[in-house]
């Protein structure tokens, strides 16, 4: 188990330092997800299906980071992720969804005059 923790720390360090610019982001994201480095996986995923699969594991993510992450998503993707989170575990994820809603409420407003 010690070697695994060391590998995870090395991987997190490499990704955190942004040492590489050209690489297979989807493959690296999958490897991070398999190692339960979900924050790093989400930073590399671009497909909404992959994002939704990873984002529902909020117990492995820092709430502050997750709320900031929502700011990087489109409004549609953000709403899809919120639905997935609430469907996966309403009790666990409701507070995070409320915090996200408070921070980004203007982005989620729909123009009803059109």
CSV table of C-alpha atoms in Angstrom, one decimal:
chain,number,residue,atom,x,y,z
A,1,UNK,CA,0.0,0.0,0.0
A,2,UNK,CA,2.9,2.3,0.6
A,3,UNK,CA,4.1,2.1,-3.0
A,4,UNK,CA,0.6,2.9,-4.2
A,5,UNK,CA,0.5,6.1,-2.0
A,6,UNK,CA,3.9,7.1,-3.3
A,7,UNK,CA,2.8,6.6,-6.9
A,8,UNK,CA,-0.4,8.6,-6.3
A,9,UNK,CA,1.7,11.4,-4.7
A,10,UNK,CA,4.1,11.5,-7.7
A,11,UNK,CA,1.2,11.5,-10.2
A,12,UNK,CA,-0.5,14.3,-8.3
A,13,UNK,CA,2.7,16.3,-8.3
A,14,UNK,CA,3.4,15.8,-12.0
A,15,UNK,CA,-0.2,16.9,-12.9
A,16,UNK,CA,-0.2,19.7,-10.4
A,17,UNK,CA,3.0,21.2,-11.8
A,18,UNK,CA,1.5,21.1,-15.3
A,19,UNK,CA,4.8,19.7,-16.7
A,20,UNK,CA,3.2,18.4,-19.9
A,21,UNK,CA,1.2,20.2,-22.5
A,22,UNK,CA,0.6,17.6,-25.2
A,23,UNK,CA,-0.7,14.2,-24.0
A,24,UNK,CA,-3.8,12.1,-24.1
A,25,UNK,CA,-6.0,13.9,-21.6
A,26,UNK,CA,-8.8,11.4,-21.7
A,27,UNK,CA,-6.5,8.5,-21.0
A,28,UNK,CA,-4.8,10.3,-18.1
A,29,UNK,CA,-8.2,11.2,-16.7
A,30,UNK,CA,-9.2,7.6,-16.8
A,31,UNK,CA,-6.1,6.6,-14.9
A,32,UNK,CA,-6.7,9.3,-12.4
A,33,UNK,CA,-10.2,8.1,-11.9
A,34,UNK,CA,-9.1,4.5,-11.4
A,35,UNK,CA,-6.7,5.7,-8.7
A,36,UNK,CA,-9.5,7.7,-7.2
A,37,UNK,CA,-7.8,11.0,-8.0
A,38,UNK,CA,-11.2,12.4,-9.0
A,39,UNK,CA,-10.2,16.1,-8.9
A,40,UNK,CA,-7.4,15.4,-11.3
A,41,UNK,CA,-9.7,13.3,-13.5
A,42,UNK,CA,-12.3,16.0,-13.7
A,43,UNK,CA,-9.6,18.5,-14.6
A,44,UNK,CA,-8.8,16.4,-17.6
A,45,UNK,CA,-12.2,15.1,-18.7
A,46,UNK,CA,-14.0,17.0,-21.4
A,47,UNK,CA,-16.8,14.6,-22.2
A,48,UNK,CA,-20.0,15.2,-20.1
A,49,UNK,CA,-20.6,11.5,-19.6
A,50,UNK,CA,-17.2,11.1,-18.1
A,51,UNK,CA,-17.6,14.2,-15.9
A,52,UNK,CA,-21.0,13.0,-14.6
A,53,UNK,CA,-19.6,9.6,-13.8
A,54,UNK,CA,-16.8,11.1,-11.7
A,55,UNK,CA,-18.6,14.1,-10.2
A,56,UNK,CA,-21.2,12.1,-8.3
A,57,UNK,CA,-18.4,10.8,-5.9
A,58,UNK,CA,-18.5,14.0,-3.9
A,59,UNK,CA,-17.2,12.3,-0.8
A,60,UNK,CA,-13.8,12.1,-2.6
A,61,UNK,CA,-13.8,15.8,-3.6
A,62,UNK,CA,-13.2,19.0,-1.6
A,63,UNK,CA,-16.5,20.9,-1.6
A,64,UNK,CA,-14.8,24.3,-2.3
A,65,UNK,CA,-12.9,22.9,-5.3
A,66,UNK,CA,-16.1,21.3,-6.6
A,67,UNK,CA,-18.0,24.5,-6.5
A,68,UNK,CA,-15.2,26.3,-8.3
A,69,UNK,CA,-15.1,23.5,-10.9
A,70,UNK,CA,-18.7,24.2,-11.8
A,71,UNK,CA,-17.6,27.6,-13.0
A,72,UNK,CA,-15.6,25.9,-15.7
A,73,UNK,CA,-18.6,24.1,-17.1
A,74,UNK,CA,-21.2,25.4,-19.5
A,75,UNK,CA,-24.7,26.1,-18.1
A,76,UNK,CA,-26.1,22.9,-19.7
A,77,UNK,CA,-23.3,20.7,-18.5
A,78,UNK,CA,-23.6,22.2,-15.0
A,79,UNK,CA,-27.3,21.4,-14.8
A,80,UNK,CA,-26.7,17.9,-16.0
A,81,UNK,CA,-24.0,17.4,-13.3
A,82,UNK,CA,-26.3,18.8,-10.6
A,83,UNK,CA,-29.1,16.4,-11.7
A,84,UNK,CA,-26.6,13.5,-11.7
A,85,UNK,CA,-25.3,14.4,-8.2
A,86,UNK,CA,-28.8,14.7,-6.7
A,87,UNK,CA,-29.9,11.5,-8.4
A,88,UNK,CA,-26.9,9.6,-7.0
A,89,UNK,CA,-27.2,10.8,-3.4
A,90,UNK,CA,-29.7,13.5,-2.6
A,91,UNK,CA,-28.8,13.8,1.1
A,92,UNK,CA,-25.0,13.9,0.6
A,93,UNK,CA,-25.0,16.3,-2.4
A,94,UNK,CA,-27.9,18.7,-1.7
A,95,UNK,CA,-25.8,21.1,0.3
A,96,UNK,CA,-23.1,21.3,-2.4
A,97,UNK,CA,-25.8,21.9,-5.0
A,98,UNK,CA,-27.3,24.7,-2.9
A,99,UNK,CA,-23.9,26.3,-2.5
A,100,UNK,CA,-23.2,26.0,-6.2
A,101,UNK,CA,-26.6,27.6,-7.0
A,102,UNK,CA,-25.8,30.5,-4.7
A,103,UNK,CA,-22.5,31.2,-6.2
A,104,UNK,CA,-23.5,30.9,-9.9
A,105,UNK,CA,-27.2,31.9,-9.7
A,106,UNK,CA,-26.9,34.5,-12.4
A,107,UNK,CA,-25.4,32.0,-14.9
A,108,UNK,CA,-28.4,29.7,-14.4
A,109,UNK,CA,-31.1,32.3,-14.8
A,110,UNK,CA,-33.3,31.7,-17.8
A,111,UNK,CA,-34.6,34.7,-19.8
A,112,UNK,CA,-38.4,34.3,-19.7
A,113,UNK,CA,-39.1,37.4,-21.8
A,114,UNK,CA,-37.9,35.9,-25.1
